[in-house]
Coordinates of C-alpha atoms in Angstrom, one line a residue:
Chain A
M372 CA -2.2 -28.7 4.4
I373 CA -5.2 -27.3 5.5
A374 CA -6.7 -23.4 3.8
A375 CA -6.4 -21.1 6.3
S376 CA -10.3 -19.7 5.8
E377 CA -10.4 -16.3 7.9
P378 CA -9.1 -13.7 6.3
R379 CA -6.6 -12.3 9.5
Q380 CA -3.1 -11.2 8.2
R381 CA -1.0 -13.6 10.1
P382 CA -2.1 -13.0 13.6
L383 CA 1.2 -12.8 16.2
D384 CA 0.7 -16.0 17.4
A385 CA 1.0 -17.8 13.2
R386 CA 3.4 -19.9 12.1
L387 CA 6.5 -19.9 11.1
L388 CA 8.9 -23.1 9.8
V389 CA 12.3 -21.9 9.8
V390 CA 14.9 -23.4 6.9
D391 CA 18.4 -23.2 7.8
R392 CA 21.5 -22.8 5.2
K393 CA 21.8 -26.9 6.8
G394 CA 18.4 -27.7 5.0
K395 CA 17.9 -28.3 9.1
I396 CA 14.2 -27.1 9.8
V397 CA 12.8 -25.7 12.2
H398 CA 9.5 -24.9 14.1
L399 CA 8.8 -20.8 15.4
V400 CA 5.6 -18.8 16.1
R401 CA 5.8 -15.1 12.7
T402 CA 7.1 -13.0 16.2
D403 CA 10.4 -14.6 15.7
L404 CA 11.4 -13.7 12.1
V405 CA 13.6 -10.6 13.8
D406 CA 15.4 -13.2 15.9
F407 CA 16.7 -15.3 13.2
L408 CA 17.3 -12.9 10.8
E409 CA 20.6 -11.9 10.8
T410 CA 22.2 -9.0 12.0
S411 CA 24.3 -8.1 7.8
D412 CA 20.9 -9.5 6.2
L413 CA 18.8 -7.2 4.2
V414 CA 15.3 -7.7 4.4
I415 CA 13.6 -6.4 0.8
A416 CA 9.2 -6.5 0.6
N417 CA 7.2 -6.0 -2.1
D418 CA 5.0 -3.0 -1.0
A419 CA 2.1 -2.9 -3.9
A420 CA -0.8 -2.3 -2.3
T421 CA -3.4 -4.9 -3.9
L422 CA -6.3 -3.3 -6.5
P423 CA -10.3 -4.4 -6.1
A424 CA -9.2 -6.5 -8.9
S425 CA -12.7 -8.6 -9.3
L426 CA -15.9 -6.3 -11.0
V427 CA -18.6 -8.4 -11.6
G428 CA -21.2 -7.1 -14.3
F429 CA -22.9 -8.6 -17.7
H430 CA -22.0 -9.0 -21.3
E431 CA -23.6 -6.1 -23.0
A432 CA -24.9 -8.4 -26.0
T433 CA -26.1 -11.5 -24.7
A434 CA -27.0 -9.5 -20.6
A435 CA -25.2 -12.8 -19.2
R436 CA -23.5 -11.6 -15.9
I437 CA -20.2 -12.5 -15.5
E438 CA -17.1 -11.0 -13.1
V439 CA -14.1 -9.4 -14.9
R440 CA -10.8 -9.6 -13.1
L441 CA -8.1 -7.6 -13.6
A442 CA -5.3 -9.7 -14.8
G443 CA -2.4 -7.0 -16.3
R444 CA -1.0 -4.5 -16.6
R445 CA 2.1 -3.0 -18.9
S446 CA 3.6 -0.8 -16.7
L447 CA 3.3 1.1 -13.3
A448 CA 2.8 4.3 -14.6
R449 CA -0.3 6.1 -12.7
D450 CA -2.0 7.3 -16.6
D451 CA -1.5 3.5 -17.6
V452 CA -4.5 1.7 -16.1
T453 CA -7.3 1.5 -19.3
R454 CA -5.6 -1.8 -20.7
F455 CA -5.9 -4.7 -18.4
T456 CA -5.5 -8.8 -19.7
A457 CA -8.2 -10.6 -17.8
V458 CA -9.5 -13.4 -16.7
V459 CA -13.2 -13.3 -17.2
F460 CA -15.7 -15.8 -14.6
G461 CA -19.5 -16.6 -15.8
A462 CA -22.3 -16.1 -12.9
G463 CA -21.4 -16.9 -9.5
D464 CA -19.0 -15.3 -7.7
F465 CA -16.1 -16.3 -4.7
H466 CA -18.5 -18.9 -2.7
T467 CA -18.0 -21.4 -6.0
R468 CA -15.0 -22.5 -6.3
T469 CA -12.9 -21.7 -9.1
E470 CA -12.3 -24.8 -10.3
D471 CA -16.7 -24.7 -10.7
R472 CA -17.3 -21.7 -12.6
P473 CA -18.9 -21.5 -15.5
L474 CA -17.4 -19.9 -19.1
P475 CA -18.4 -16.5 -19.5
P476 CA -20.3 -16.1 -22.8
R477 CA -17.9 -16.4 -26.1
L478 CA -15.5 -13.1 -26.2
A479 CA -15.3 -11.7 -29.1
A480 CA -13.1 -9.0 -30.4
G481 CA -15.2 -5.9 -29.7
D482 CA -17.4 -7.1 -27.5
R483 CA -18.5 -4.8 -24.6
L484 CA -18.8 -5.3 -20.8
V485 CA -20.0 -3.6 -18.4
L486 CA -19.2 -3.7 -14.7
G487 CA -20.7 -0.9 -12.2
P488 CA -19.5 2.3 -13.2
L489 CA -16.8 1.1 -16.0
T490 CA -16.6 -0.1 -19.3
A491 CA -14.1 -1.9 -21.2
T492 CA -13.9 -2.9 -24.9
V493 CA -12.8 -6.2 -25.2
E494 CA -9.7 -5.7 -27.8
A495 CA -8.8 -9.9 -28.2
T496 CA -9.1 -12.8 -27.0
L497 CA -5.3 -14.1 -25.6
D498 CA -6.1 -17.7 -26.6
H499 CA -8.6 -19.2 -24.4
P500 CA -12.9 -18.2 -23.5
R501 CA -11.9 -17.3 -20.1
L502 CA -8.8 -14.7 -21.0
V503 CA -9.0 -11.7 -23.1
A504 CA -7.2 -7.8 -23.1
L505 CA -9.8 -4.6 -22.0
R506 CA -9.9 -1.4 -22.6
F507 CA -11.5 0.7 -20.8
A508 CA -13.7 3.4 -22.2
E509 CA -13.0 5.8 -19.3
S510 CA -10.3 8.5 -18.6
P511 CA -8.1 6.9 -16.0
D512 CA -9.3 9.5 -13.0
A513 CA -12.4 8.1 -13.5
I514 CA -10.7 4.5 -14.0
W515 CA -9.4 4.4 -10.4
E516 CA -13.2 5.7 -9.7
G517 CA -14.5 3.2 -10.8
I518 CA -12.3 0.7 -9.6
A519 CA -11.8 1.7 -6.0
R520 CA -16.0 1.6 -5.8
H521 CA -16.8 -1.0 -7.3
G522 CA -14.5 -3.5 -7.7
R523 CA -13.4 -5.7 -4.9
P524 CA -10.7 -8.1 -4.2
V525 CA -10.5 -10.8 -6.1
Q526 CA -10.9 -14.0 -4.0
Y527 CA -11.2 -16.9 -3.4
A528 CA -14.0 -20.1 -2.0
H529 CA -12.3 -21.2 1.2
V530 CA -11.9 -18.1 3.1
P531 CA -16.1 -17.5 3.0
A532 CA -16.5 -14.1 4.4
P533 CA -16.2 -11.0 1.2
L534 CA -12.3 -9.7 2.3
A535 CA -12.7 -5.9 2.3
L536 CA -9.6 -3.9 0.3
W537 CA -8.0 -3.7 4.4
D538 CA -7.9 -7.3 4.6
V539 CA -5.7 -7.7 1.6
W540 CA -3.6 -4.6 2.3
T541 CA 0.0 -5.6 4.2
P542 CA 0.9 -2.5 6.9
I543 CA 3.5 -1.6 4.4
A544 CA 1.5 -1.1 1.4
A545 CA 2.7 1.2 -1.3
G546 CA 1.2 1.6 -4.5
P547 CA -1.8 0.3 -5.6
A548 CA -0.1 -2.6 -7.6
A549 CA -1.0 -6.2 -7.5
F550 CA -3.9 -8.4 -8.4
E551 CA -4.1 -10.4 -5.1
P552 CA -2.3 -9.5 -2.1
P553 CA 1.9 -9.5 -2.3
S554 CA 0.3 -11.2 0.9
A555 CA 4.2 -13.7 2.7
G556 CA 4.3 -9.6 3.2
F557 CA 1.2 -10.3 5.9
V558 CA 4.4 -11.3 8.1
L559 CA 5.3 -7.8 8.4
D560 CA 4.0 -5.2 11.1
W561 CA 4.9 -2.1 13.2
R562 CA 6.0 -3.2 15.4
N563 CA 8.9 -6.2 14.1
L564 CA 9.9 -3.3 12.1
A565 CA 10.9 -1.0 14.8
A566 CA 13.0 -4.3 15.9
M567 CA 14.7 -5.3 12.3
R568 CA 16.9 -1.9 12.6
A569 CA 16.6 -1.5 16.2
R570 CA 19.4 -5.0 15.5
G571 CA 20.5 -3.4 12.4
I572 CA 18.7 -5.0 9.7
E573 CA 18.3 -3.3 6.7
F574 CA 14.9 -2.9 5.1
A575 CA 13.8 -1.6 1.3
T576 CA 11.4 -2.4 -0.7
I577 CA 10.0 -2.7 -4.5
T578 CA 6.6 -2.1 -6.2
H579 CA 5.7 -5.9 -8.2
A580 CA 2.4 -6.2 -9.6
A581 CA 2.0 -9.4 -7.7
G582 CA -0.7 -10.8 -10.6
L583 CA -4.0 -13.7 -10.1
S584 CA -2.2 -16.5 -7.6
S585 CA -5.0 -19.1 -9.9
T586 CA -7.6 -19.3 -12.2
G587 CA -9.1 -22.2 -11.2
D588 CA -8.9 -23.5 -14.6
A589 CA -5.6 -25.8 -14.7
E590 CA -4.6 -24.8 -18.4
L591 CA -4.3 -20.7 -17.4
D592 CA -2.3 -21.2 -14.3
A593 CA 0.0 -23.3 -16.7
R594 CA 0.9 -20.0 -17.9
L595 CA 0.8 -18.2 -14.4
P596 CA 2.5 -15.7 -13.5
F597 CA 2.0 -13.7 -15.7
D598 CA 3.7 -11.0 -16.6
E599 CA 4.3 -8.2 -14.2
P600 CA 5.5 -5.5 -13.9
Y601 CA 7.8 -3.5 -11.0
A602 CA 9.6 -0.9 -9.6
I603 CA 12.3 -1.4 -8.0
P604 CA 13.4 2.3 -6.2
Q605 CA 17.2 3.8 -6.4
T606 CA 16.9 3.5 -2.8
T607 CA 16.8 -0.1 -3.0
A608 CA 18.8 -0.2 -5.6
A609 CA 22.3 1.4 -4.1
A610 CA 21.6 -1.2 -1.1
I611 CA 21.5 -4.3 -2.0
R612 CA 24.8 -2.8 -3.9
R613 CA 25.7 -2.3 -0.2
A614 CA 24.8 -5.2 1.1
K615 CA 26.6 -7.5 -1.5
R616 CA 30.0 -5.3 -0.9
Q617 CA 29.7 -6.2 2.6
H618 CA 28.7 -10.4 1.2
W619 CA 25.5 -9.3 3.3
R620 CA 21.8 -12.0 3.2
I621 CA 19.4 -10.6 0.9
V622 CA 16.5 -11.4 2.0
A623 CA 12.4 -11.5 0.5
I624 CA 9.1 -11.4 1.6
G625 CA 7.6 -13.1 -1.1
T626 CA 8.2 -14.3 -4.3
T627 CA 7.4 -11.1 -6.2
V628 CA 10.9 -9.9 -5.0
V629 CA 12.1 -12.4 -5.6
R630 CA 10.5 -12.8 -9.2
A631 CA 11.5 -8.6 -10.2
L632 CA 15.2 -8.9 -8.4
E633 CA 16.1 -11.7 -10.4
H634 CA 14.6 -10.4 -13.4
A635 CA 16.7 -7.1 -12.8
A636 CA 20.0 -8.8 -12.5
I637 CA 19.4 -11.3 -15.2
R638 CA 19.2 -7.9 -17.3
H639 CA 21.8 -5.6 -15.9
G640 CA 23.9 -8.7 -14.3
S641 CA 23.2 -6.8 -11.0
V642 CA 20.1 -4.9 -9.6
R643 CA 19.1 -1.6 -11.0
A644 CA 16.3 0.8 -10.1
G645 CA 14.1 1.6 -12.4
H646 CA 11.1 0.3 -13.5
A647 CA 11.0 -3.3 -15.8
I648 CA 8.4 -6.5 -16.5
A649 CA 9.3 -9.1 -15.3
T650 CA 8.7 -12.5 -17.7
Q651 CA 10.4 -15.2 -16.5
R652 CA 10.3 -18.4 -15.0
I653 CA 11.1 -19.0 -11.4
G654 CA 12.0 -22.7 -10.8
P655 CA 14.8 -25.5 -10.2
R656 CA 17.0 -24.9 -12.9
T657 CA 16.8 -20.6 -12.0
R658 CA 20.3 -19.7 -10.3
L659 CA 19.9 -16.9 -8.3
R660 CA 22.2 -14.3 -8.2
V661 CA 20.9 -11.7 -5.9
V662 CA 18.2 -13.3 -3.4
D663 CA 20.0 -15.8 -0.5
A664 CA 16.5 -16.3 1.4
I665 CA 12.4 -15.5 0.9
V666 CA 9.9 -15.9 3.5
S667 CA 7.3 -17.1 1.2
G668 CA 3.4 -19.1 2.6
A669 CA 2.8 -22.5 3.0
H670 CA 2.8 -23.8 -0.5
E671 CA 1.3 -26.6 -2.0
P672 CA 3.6 -28.8 -4.8
G673 CA 1.9 -27.6 -8.0
S674 CA 1.5 -24.6 -7.7
S675 CA 3.9 -21.7 -9.7
H676 CA 5.1 -20.0 -6.2
H677 CA 6.5 -23.8 -5.0
E678 CA 8.5 -24.1 -8.4
L679 CA 10.0 -21.2 -6.9
L680 CA 10.9 -22.8 -3.9
R681 CA 12.4 -25.4 -5.3
A682 CA 15.9 -22.2 -6.6
F683 CA 16.4 -22.5 -3.4
V684 CA 16.6 -25.8 -2.3
D685 CA 16.9 -29.0 -3.7
D686 CA 13.8 -31.7 -4.4
R687 CA 14.4 -33.6 -1.0
T688 CA 14.8 -30.5 0.9
L689 CA 11.8 -29.2 -0.1
R690 CA 9.2 -32.4 0.0
R691 CA 11.3 -33.1 4.2
V692 CA 9.4 -29.7 4.0
T693 CA 5.7 -30.6 3.0
D694 CA 5.5 -32.9 4.9
A695 CA 6.7 -31.4 7.7
L696 CA 3.5 -28.1 6.8
V697 CA 1.1 -31.4 6.5
A698 CA 2.7 -33.4 9.6
H699 CA 2.0 -30.3 12.1
G700 CA -0.8 -29.0 10.9
Y701 CA 0.2 -26.0 8.9
R702 CA -2.3 -23.6 7.4
T703 CA -2.1 -22.0 3.0
H704 CA -3.0 -19.9 0.5
E705 CA -2.6 -16.6 1.6
F706 CA -3.6 -16.1 4.8
G707 CA -2.0 -19.4 6.3
D708 CA 1.0 -19.4 7.2
S709 CA 5.2 -18.7 6.6
V710 CA 7.8 -20.4 5.5
L711 CA 11.6 -19.5 6.2
I712 CA 13.4 -20.6 3.8
A713 CA 17.4 -20.4 3.3
R714 CA 19.5 -21.2 0.4
R715 CA 22.3 -24.4 0.8
A716 CA 25.1 -23.7 1.8
V717 CA 27.8 -24.8 -0.6
C718 CA 29.4 -27.8 1.3
A719 CA 32.9 -28.5 -0.7
G720 CA 33.8 -31.8 2.1
R721 CA 34.0 -30.8 5.8
H722 CA 33.5 -27.2 5.1
C723 CA 30.8 -25.3 4.7
S724 CA 30.5 -21.5 3.2
N725 CA 27.6 -19.5 2.3
A726 CA 26.1 -19.9 -1.2
H727 CA 25.9 -16.3 -1.4
V728 CA 29.8 -15.1 -0.8
D729 CA 30.2 -16.7 -3.5
R730 CA 28.3 -15.4 -6.2
A731 CA 28.5 -11.8 -4.9
T732 CA 32.2 -12.2 -5.7
T733 CA 30.9 -13.6 -8.7
L734 CA 28.9 -10.5 -9.2
H735 CA 30.9 -8.0 -8.4
V736 CA 33.9 -8.6 -10.5
Chain B
M114 CA 7.2 32.1 7.8
N115 CA 6.6 33.5 4.2
N116 CA 11.1 34.0 4.1
V117 CA 11.1 30.5 3.6
R118 CA 9.8 31.0 0.1
S119 CA 11.5 33.5 -0.6
I120 CA 14.9 32.0 0.4
A121 CA 14.0 28.9 -1.4
S122 CA 14.8 29.7 -5.3
H123 CA 13.4 26.3 -5.5
D124 CA 10.0 25.8 -2.9
P125 CA 9.7 23.0 -1.9
L126 CA 6.7 21.7 -2.3
R127 CA 7.3 21.9 -6.4
G128 CA 6.7 18.2 -7.1
I129 CA 5.6 17.4 -4.4
R130 CA 2.8 14.6 -4.0
V131 CA 0.0 16.2 -1.4
A132 CA -3.8 15.2 -0.8
I133 CA -6.2 16.7 1.9
T134 CA -9.2 16.3 2.7
G135 CA -11.5 18.4 3.1
G136 CA -10.6 20.2 0.2
T137 CA -13.5 21.9 -0.7
S138 CA -14.4 24.7 1.3
G139 CA -12.9 26.4 3.5
L140 CA -9.6 26.1 4.8
G141 CA -9.4 22.8 2.9
L142 CA -9.9 24.7 -0.1
A143 CA -7.2 27.4 0.3
L144 CA -4.6 24.7 0.8
V145 CA -6.1 22.3 -2.9
R146 CA -5.5 25.8 -3.9
E147 CA -2.2 27.5 -2.4
M148 CA -0.5 24.5 -2.9
A149 CA -1.4 23.9 -6.7
S150 CA -0.1 27.0 -7.3
R151 CA 3.1 26.6 -5.5
G152 CA 4.1 23.4 -8.6
A153 CA 2.5 20.2 -6.1
H154 CA 0.5 17.5 -7.5
V155 CA -3.1 17.5 -5.7
A156 CA -5.6 15.3 -4.9
F157 CA -8.4 16.1 -2.9
V158 CA -10.8 14.5 -0.7
A159 CA -14.7 15.5 -0.4
R160 CA -18.0 14.2 0.4
N161 CA -20.2 15.7 -2.7
R162 CA -19.9 15.3 -6.0
E163 CA -20.8 18.3 -7.4
R164 CA -18.9 20.4 -5.9
V165 CA -15.4 17.9 -6.3
A166 CA -16.1 18.6 -9.9
N167 CA -16.6 22.9 -9.8
V168 CA -13.7 22.4 -8.3
A169 CA -11.2 20.1 -9.9
R170 CA -12.9 22.2 -12.9
E171 CA -11.4 25.5 -11.4
H172 CA -7.9 23.7 -10.9
P173 CA -7.6 21.2 -14.3
A174 CA -4.0 19.7 -12.3
T175 CA -5.8 18.5 -9.2
H176 CA -7.8 14.9 -8.4
G177 CA -10.8 15.3 -7.3
I178 CA -12.0 12.5 -4.7
V179 CA -15.0 11.7 -4.0
G180 CA -15.4 9.9 -0.7
D181 CA -16.4 10.6 3.1
V182 CA -13.5 10.3 5.5
S183 CA -15.9 9.1 8.9
R184 CA -16.6 6.3 6.8
K185 CA -14.9 3.2 7.1
E186 CA -15.6 1.4 5.0
E187 CA -15.0 4.6 2.8
I188 CA -11.6 5.2 3.7
H189 CA -9.5 2.7 1.8
P190 CA -11.1 3.1 -1.8
I191 CA -10.2 7.3 -0.5
A192 CA -6.5 6.0 -0.4
M193 CA -6.4 3.6 -3.3
Q194 CA -7.6 6.3 -5.3
I195 CA -4.8 9.5 -3.5
L196 CA -2.3 7.2 -4.5
G197 CA -3.2 5.7 -7.6
R198 CA -3.8 9.2 -9.1
L199 CA -0.6 10.9 -7.6
G200 CA 1.3 8.0 -7.8
G201 CA 2.4 8.3 -4.1
L202 CA 2.0 10.6 -0.6
D203 CA 4.5 12.8 0.6
V204 CA 2.5 15.0 2.2
L205 CA -1.3 14.3 3.6
V206 CA -3.4 17.4 5.7
N207 CA -5.9 16.1 8.0
N208 CA -8.2 19.5 8.1
A209 CA -11.5 17.6 7.1
S210 CA -13.7 18.3 10.8
S211 CA -17.2 18.6 12.2
L212 CA -18.1 20.3 14.7
G213 CA -20.5 17.9 16.2
P214 CA -23.6 19.9 17.7
T215 CA -24.9 22.4 15.3
P216 CA -25.4 24.3 17.2
L217 CA -23.4 24.2 19.3
A218 CA -24.4 22.4 22.1
L219 CA -23.7 22.1 25.8
L220 CA -21.8 19.0 26.6
G221 CA -25.1 17.9 28.5
D222 CA -27.8 18.3 25.7
T223 CA -25.1 17.2 22.9
E224 CA -27.3 13.7 22.1
C225 CA -24.2 10.7 22.3
E226 CA -24.6 9.9 18.1
E227 CA -23.2 14.2 17.6
F228 CA -20.4 13.3 19.8
E229 CA -19.8 10.1 17.0
L230 CA -19.7 11.5 14.6
A231 CA -17.6 15.0 15.6
L232 CA -15.3 11.3 16.8
A233 CA -15.7 9.1 13.5
T234 CA -14.3 12.7 11.1
N235 CA -12.2 14.1 13.5
V236 CA -10.5 11.6 14.8
L237 CA -10.7 7.8 13.3
G238 CA -10.8 9.0 10.0
P239 CA -7.1 11.3 9.8
F240 CA -6.3 7.6 11.5
R241 CA -7.6 5.0 9.9
L242 CA -6.7 7.2 6.0
T243 CA -2.3 8.1 7.6
K244 CA -2.7 4.5 8.7
A245 CA -4.7 2.8 4.5
L246 CA -1.8 5.7 3.7
L247 CA 2.1 5.1 5.8
G248 CA 2.8 2.2 4.4
A249 CA 3.2 4.9 1.0
L250 CA 4.4 7.5 3.7
V251 CA 7.3 5.5 5.1
A252 CA 7.7 4.4 1.4
S253 CA 7.9 8.0 -0.1
A254 CA 10.5 9.0 4.0
R255 CA 12.8 5.9 2.5
E256 CA 13.4 6.7 -0.9
G257 CA 14.6 10.7 0.8
R258 CA 11.7 12.3 -0.9
A259 CA 9.3 14.0 1.5
A260 CA 7.4 12.2 4.4
V261 CA 4.3 14.5 5.8
V262 CA 1.7 14.7 8.1
L263 CA -0.3 17.5 8.4
N264 CA -3.4 17.7 11.2
V265 CA -5.8 20.5 11.3
S266 CA -6.4 21.8 15.2
S267 CA -8.2 24.4 16.9
D268 CA -7.5 26.1 21.1
A269 CA -10.3 24.0 20.6
A270 CA -8.0 21.7 21.0
I271 CA -6.4 22.4 24.0
N272 CA -8.7 25.3 25.8
A273 CA -11.8 24.0 27.3
Y274 CA -14.2 26.2 25.6
P275 CA -18.6 25.6 27.0
G276 CA -20.1 24.4 23.5
W277 CA -16.8 23.0 22.2
G278 CA -17.1 19.6 23.8
A279 CA -17.6 17.7 21.2
Y280 CA -15.0 19.5 18.6
G281 CA -12.9 20.0 21.5
A282 CA -12.4 16.5 22.7
S283 CA -13.0 15.6 19.7
K284 CA -9.4 17.6 17.9
A285 CA -7.7 16.9 21.8
A286 CA -7.9 13.3 20.7
L287 CA -6.7 14.2 17.5
H288 CA -4.0 17.3 19.1
H289 CA -2.3 14.0 21.1
M290 CA -2.5 10.9 18.5
S291 CA -0.6 13.3 17.0
R292 CA 2.4 13.2 18.8
I293 CA 1.3 9.3 19.5
W294 CA 2.4 9.4 15.8
L295 CA 5.1 11.1 15.6
E296 CA 7.0 8.9 18.4
E297 CA 6.7 6.4 17.0
L298 CA 7.3 7.5 13.4
A299 CA 10.0 9.5 14.2
S300 CA 12.8 6.5 13.2
E301 CA 11.0 5.8 10.5
G302 CA 11.6 9.4 8.6
V303 CA 7.6 10.6 9.3
R304 CA 7.3 13.8 10.5
F305 CA 3.6 15.1 12.6
L306 CA 2.2 18.8 12.2
S307 CA -1.1 19.1 14.9
A308 CA -1.2 23.3 13.4
D309 CA -4.3 25.1 15.0
P310 CA -5.3 27.3 12.0
G311 CA -6.4 30.3 14.1
D312 CA -9.8 31.3 14.0
M313 CA -11.5 31.8 9.7
D314 CA -14.0 33.6 8.0
T315 CA -15.3 29.2 7.4
P316 CA -18.1 27.8 6.8
L317 CA -17.3 25.8 9.5
H318 CA -16.3 28.9 11.6
A319 CA -20.7 30.6 10.8
L320 CA -22.1 26.9 11.9
A321 CA -20.1 27.6 15.1
V322 CA -20.6 31.5 15.3
P323 CA -23.2 32.7 12.8
D324 CA -22.6 35.5 14.1
A325 CA -19.3 36.1 14.3
D326 CA -18.4 39.6 12.3
P327 CA -16.1 38.3 9.3
T328 CA -13.7 41.4 9.5
T329 CA -12.6 40.7 12.9
L330 CA -11.6 36.4 11.6
K331 CA -9.2 35.4 9.6
R332 CA -8.5 34.8 4.8
P333 CA -8.4 30.6 4.7
A334 CA -5.9 31.6 2.0
I335 CA -4.0 33.3 4.5
A336 CA -3.9 30.5 7.2
A337 CA -3.5 28.8 3.4
A338 CA 0.1 29.9 2.9
E339 CA 1.4 29.6 6.4
L340 CA 0.1 26.0 6.9
A341 CA 1.4 25.4 3.3
D342 CA 4.4 27.5 4.4
L343 CA 5.0 25.0 8.0
I344 CA 4.3 22.2 5.5
A345 CA 7.9 23.7 3.4
A346 CA 10.1 23.7 6.5
A347 CA 9.3 20.4 7.4
T348 CA 9.7 18.4 3.3
A349 CA 13.0 20.9 3.4
Q350 CA 13.9 19.7 7.1
R351 CA 13.4 16.1 5.6
A352 CA 15.4 16.8 2.8
S353 CA 18.5 17.3 4.5
A354 CA 18.2 14.8 7.0
D355 CA 20.6 13.0 6.3
A356 CA 21.8 11.1 9.2
P357 CA 18.5 9.5 11.4
S358 CA 19.5 11.3 14.2
A359 CA 18.8 14.3 12.9
H360 CA 14.7 13.3 13.3
A361 CA 15.0 13.1 16.7
T362 CA 15.7 17.0 16.4
L363 CA 12.7 17.7 14.7
A364 CA 10.4 15.6 18.0
G365 CA 9.3 18.3 20.1
D366 CA 8.1 20.4 17.3
V367 CA 4.5 18.7 17.1
T368 CA 1.9 22.2 17.9
A369 CA 2.7 24.8 15.9
R370 CA 0.3 27.1 16.9
I371 CA -0.6 29.6 14.0
T372 CA -3.2 32.9 14.7

């Protein structure tokens, strides 16, 4: 697939590949999304705003230049911004592919990192030369200010122009929680939200601290996604209960929504409101309890995002999707095109029923 | 308006998350004090770091944010700090204002750059900040909380006063933008108010009319209490509005003129 190199959130003519319940592939444009949704759909998006999680500075002991990418946090509590897990790179910036970035100087517990107005202490190294637990010295207000003013959005070499926060905040961005944009949400805008409402399609949100999508380090990437805190509002949990009762489809905008909702359902059997940390991986062996369809970016095989899609459809269908994305020149990465994949209908003989209907009954016994 | 407070056993402003721009002087400072004293969680924005620190010290429960809403690249850092520190947002007060040329000048004598500054502060700043915070405001409405944007207007937005060209034209644009936001977002549950607080004894007024007799001017604290009541009324209406159609009945009440 072609890497999308312009920081434009899904232009009106951005493409949308749809896999319907029968596994049929249809090529549409972004604005067709609302037409493809059904009046009995509940669409759920991640409203996390994206932190400028890339902080440049130096390692105090060696004066070596470093870039710290904040990558994880224990909770979404507004004062809980003192401790982060972080990936540390050596000198250089995003223009160099992360694969080619040098390691930082050898880091040890107690090392101080000076990051613009902020100072962070390495609390622990986490079994990898790039991965550390950090603790900022400042007050929560000063940490918020330091990140807001000194931080830059995490960025990769395939987009050459420096990103600004407005490039990475989705139109519905609310709580600043994500380390990289929940970019499936770029497909939304206020016009299609209004169009959904007009068609009787329900819309709700969760907040999920979407983590780094890649570090360029195969060993670290194999550990992705890291644990991610999320919050499900009361109104969203209630909307899901209502939708399930009425056998509506739950359409997740993005992999993070799937991870949060399915994590909540593992814990309680159904989605409850509240705060928690998603720790699970989703892949071909995952039984989805909540989500019936996903809108996602056009991901390449091997990535954790692509693994997650295997929970929705069989590998043969996904291979057809990948072939179609390549053959039709779809663009991948944050600012690329989208896919909508509905779970395969369960077929017995000539009769196909909707998988989610069967599941809904089992959920509410 | 004061009856809102006395009737309510529970002030609807208690626990509401409010952001106020231009929060270190005049009406903005009075609003910070009024909102904080009524139990709201307040973040305020202003350009001068020392003054921000002073106001934050005076009101330890508030969060001071240094930033200039007229500058495009500062909007998202400001928005991020508001949302980070308050954990979301229920009420945005776009109060920071620029007079344009000072002393006031006839339009024919107004430099383009002075007009641009008035537009950047009074129109583009509120537009950009509202847009950056829209996701949070709509999320708040969706969760059954308040979602109110109060844009501080002026009678110069309606009446043509010689010498007030840059200010009046920019406030007119802000007022009209408030009306359009309201039309577009009523169905999302966000209320937009455009309110004229009247002629007040503030640094901005002193810049505009240096020889005005302060005793003839309204005290900012009085105007702030009135605006807070207006916001309280809007949030209370929102809280009781359980049917989407209830928002439509609010649509006519765009301009609240307080004198």
